[in-house]
Amino acid sequence: MKIDHEKCVRCGECVDACPFGVPVIEDDQVVIGANCRFCGTCEMTCPTEAITFEKDN
Ligand code: SF4
Ligand code: SF4
């Protein structure tokens, strides 16, 4: 998954939505860790379309 940090408003929706607890907010930026299962839930949840489905993070 790829995060567009310009679009991201740090709402935390992706953090709450991920069934595997992968996204975290660190230093005011969303970080998607290596244990992402590419399920697409966060992409669908993000209100600003900041997350796109690309395997190379
Ligand atoms: S794609 Fe799925 S596993 Fe990966 S961060 Fe998003 S919600 Fe979590
Ligand atoms: S859901 Fe989207 S806007 Fe909200 S913190 Fe996650 S990436 Fe940023």
JSON list of C-alpha atoms and ligand atoms in Angstrom, two decimals:
[
{"chain": "A", "resi": 1, "resn": "MET", "atom": "CA", "xyz": [0.00, 0.00, 0.00]},
{"chain": "A", "resi": 2, "resn": "LYS", "atom": "CA", "xyz": [1.18, 3.50, -0.74]},
{"chain": "A", "resi": 3, "resn": "ILE", "atom": "CA", "xyz": [0.33, 6.57, 1.32]},
{"chain": "A", "resi": 4, "resn": "ASP", "atom": "CA", "xyz": [0.06, 9.98, -0.26]},
{"chain": "A", "resi": 5, "resn": "HIS", "atom": "CA", "xyz": [1.17, 12.11, 2.66]},
{"chain": "A", "resi": 6, "resn": "GLU", "atom": "CA", "xyz": [-0.14, 15.23, 0.94]},
{"chain": "A", "resi": 7, "resn": "LYS", "atom": "CA", "xyz": [-3.67, 13.81, 0.88]},
{"chain": "A", "resi": 8, "resn": "CYS", "atom": "CA", "xyz": [-3.58, 12.12, 4.28]},
{"chain": "A", "resi": 9, "resn": "VAL", "atom": "CA", "xyz": [-5.31, 14.12, 7.03]},
{"chain": "A", "resi": 10, "resn": "ARG", "atom": "CA", "xyz": [-4.14, 11.82, 9.85]},
{"chain": "A", "resi": 11, "resn": "CYS", "atom": "CA", "xyz": [-7.72, 10.90, 10.75]},
{"chain": "A", "resi": 12, "resn": "GLY", "atom": "CA", "xyz": [-6.73, 7.43, 11.97]},
{"chain": "A", "resi": 13, "resn": "GLU", "atom": "CA", "xyz": [-9.52, 5.66, 10.08]},
{"chain": "A", "resi": 14, "resn": "CYS", "atom": "CA", "xyz": [-7.07, 3.27, 8.44]},
{"chain": "A", "resi": 15, "resn": "VAL", "atom": "CA", "xyz": [-5.49, 2.50, 11.81]},
{"chain": "A", "resi": 16, "resn": "ASP", "atom": "CA", "xyz": [-8.91, 1.54, 13.20]},
{"chain": "A", "resi": 17, "resn": "ALA", "atom": "CA", "xyz": [-10.03, -0.30, 10.05]},
{"chain": "A", "resi": 18, "resn": "CYS", "atom": "CA", "xyz": [-7.11, -2.62, 9.45]},
{"chain": "A", "resi": 19, "resn": "PRO", "atom": "CA", "xyz": [-7.99, -6.13, 10.64]},
{"chain": "A", "resi": 20, "resn": "PHE", "atom": "CA", "xyz": [-4.31, -6.86, 11.21]},
{"chain": "A", "resi": 21, "resn": "GLY", "atom": "CA", "xyz": [-3.30, -3.70, 13.09]},
{"chain": "A", "resi": 22, "resn": "VAL", "atom": "CA", "xyz": [-0.77, -2.75, 10.46]},
{"chain": "A", "resi": 23, "resn": "PRO", "atom": "CA", "xyz": [-1.02, 1.05, 9.97]},
{"chain": "A", "resi": 24, "resn": "VAL", "atom": "CA", "xyz": [0.40, 3.23, 12.69]},
{"chain": "A", "resi": 25, "resn": "ILE", "atom": "CA", "xyz": [0.80, 6.97, 13.02]},
{"chain": "A", "resi": 26, "resn": "GLU", "atom": "CA", "xyz": [4.43, 7.77, 13.71]},
{"chain": "A", "resi": 27, "resn": "ASP", "atom": "CA", "xyz": [5.83, 11.28, 13.81]},
{"chain": "A", "resi": 28, "resn": "ASP", "atom": "CA", "xyz": [2.51, 12.55, 12.40]},
{"chain": "A", "resi": 29, "resn": "GLN", "atom": "CA", "xyz": [2.74, 10.27, 9.35]},
{"chain": "A", "resi": 30, "resn": "VAL", "atom": "CA", "xyz": [0.87, 7.08, 8.56]},
{"chain": "A", "resi": 31, "resn": "VAL", "atom": "CA", "xyz": [3.24, 4.16, 8.18]},
{"chain": "A", "resi": 32, "resn": "ILE", "atom": "CA", "xyz": [2.19, 0.80, 6.75]},
{"chain": "A", "resi": 33, "resn": "GLY", "atom": "CA", "xyz": [4.46, -1.92, 8.00]},
{"chain": "A", "resi": 34, "resn": "ALA", "atom": "CA", "xyz": [5.83, -5.02, 6.39]},
{"chain": "A", "resi": 35, "resn": "ASN", "atom": "CA", "xyz": [3.12, -7.31, 7.75]},
{"chain": "A", "resi": 36, "resn": "CYS", "atom": "CA", "xyz": [0.44, -5.77, 5.50]},
{"chain": "A", "resi": 37, "resn": "ARG", "atom": "CA", "xyz": [-1.68, -8.52, 3.90]},
{"chain": "A", "resi": 38, "resn": "PHE", "atom": "CA", "xyz": [-2.85, -6.31, 1.03]},
{"chain": "A", "resi": 39, "resn": "CYS", "atom": "CA", "xyz": [-6.50, -6.89, 1.86]},
{"chain": "A", "resi": 40, "resn": "GLY", "atom": "CA", "xyz": [-7.51, -3.42, 0.63]},
{"chain": "A", "resi": 41, "resn": "THR", "atom": "CA", "xyz": [-9.63, -2.51, 3.67]},
{"chain": "A", "resi": 42, "resn": "CYS", "atom": "CA", "xyz": [-7.70, 0.65, 4.47]},
{"chain": "A", "resi": 43, "resn": "GLU", "atom": "CA", "xyz": [-7.82, 1.80, 0.87]},
{"chain": "A", "resi": 44, "resn": "MET", "atom": "CA", "xyz": [-11.63, 1.53, 0.91]},
{"chain": "A", "resi": 45, "resn": "THR", "atom": "CA", "xyz": [-11.85, 3.22, 4.32]},
{"chain": "A", "resi": 46, "resn": "CYS", "atom": "CA", "xyz": [-9.66, 6.25, 3.75]},
{"chain": "A", "resi": 47, "resn": "PRO", "atom": "CA", "xyz": [-11.89, 9.33, 3.29]},
{"chain": "A", "resi": 48, "resn": "THR", "atom": "CA", "xyz": [-9.32, 11.26, 1.27]},
{"chain": "A", "resi": 49, "resn": "GLU", "atom": "CA", "xyz": [-8.14, 8.46, -1.03]},
{"chain": "A", "resi": 50, "resn": "ALA", "atom": "CA", "xyz": [-4.64, 8.86, 0.32]},
{"chain": "A", "resi": 51, "resn": "ILE", "atom": "CA", "xyz": [-4.03, 5.11, 0.19]},
{"chain": "A", "resi": 52, "resn": "THR", "atom": "CA", "xyz": [-3.47, 3.32, -3.07]},
{"chain": "A", "resi": 53, "resn": "PHE", "atom": "CA", "xyz": [-2.96, -0.34, -3.70]},
{"chain": "A", "resi": 54, "resn": "GLU", "atom": "CA", "xyz": [0.64, -0.76, -4.70]},
{"chain": "A", "resi": 55, "resn": "LYS", "atom": "CA", "xyz": [2.77, -3.50, -3.34]},
{"chain": "A", "resi": 56, "resn": "ASP", "atom": "CA", "xyz": [5.97, -1.53, -3.21]},
{"chain": "A", "resi": 57, "resn": "ASN", "atom": "CA", "xyz": [5.26, 0.67, -0.25]},
{"chain": "B", "resi": 1, "resn": "SF4", "atom": "S1", "xyz": [-4.20, -3.48, 3.06]},
{"chain": "B", "resi": 1, "resn": "SF4", "atom": "FE1", "xyz": [-5.25, -4.54, 4.74]},
{"chain": "B", "resi": 1, "resn": "SF4", "atom": "S2", "xyz": [-3.58, -5.44, 5.95]},
{"chain": "B", "resi": 1, "resn": "SF4", "atom": "FE2", "xyz": [-2.67, -3.85, 4.69]},
{"chain": "B", "resi": 1, "resn": "SF4", "atom": "S3", "xyz": [-2.67, -2.02, 5.98]},
{"chain": "B", "resi": 1, "resn": "SF4", "atom": "FE3", "xyz": [-4.52, -1.97, 4.70]},
{"chain": "B", "resi": 1, "resn": "SF4", "atom": "S4", "xyz": [-6.14, -2.86, 5.96]},
{"chain": "B", "resi": 1, "resn": "SF4", "atom": "FE4", "xyz": [-4.14, -3.46, 6.85]},
{"chain": "B", "resi": 2, "resn": "SF4", "atom": "S1", "xyz": [-7.54, 6.86, 6.58]},
{"chain": "B", "resi": 2, "resn": "SF4", "atom": "FE1", "xyz": [-6.45, 8.02, 5.00]},
{"chain": "B", "resi": 2, "resn": "SF4", "atom": "S2", "xyz": [-6.48, 10.16, 5.69]},
{"chain": "B", "resi": 2, "resn": "SF4", "atom": "FE2", "xyz": [-6.99, 8.87, 7.45]},
{"chain": "B", "resi": 2, "resn": "SF4", "atom": "S3", "xyz": [-5.02, 8.52, 8.48]},
{"chain": "B", "resi": 2, "resn": "SF4", "atom": "FE3", "xyz": [-5.35, 6.80, 7.08]},
{"chain": "B", "resi": 2, "resn": "SF4", "atom": "S4", "xyz": [-4.29, 7.39, 5.17]},
{"chain": "B", "resi": 2, "resn": "SF4", "atom": "FE4", "xyz": [-4.58, 9.24, 6.40]}
]
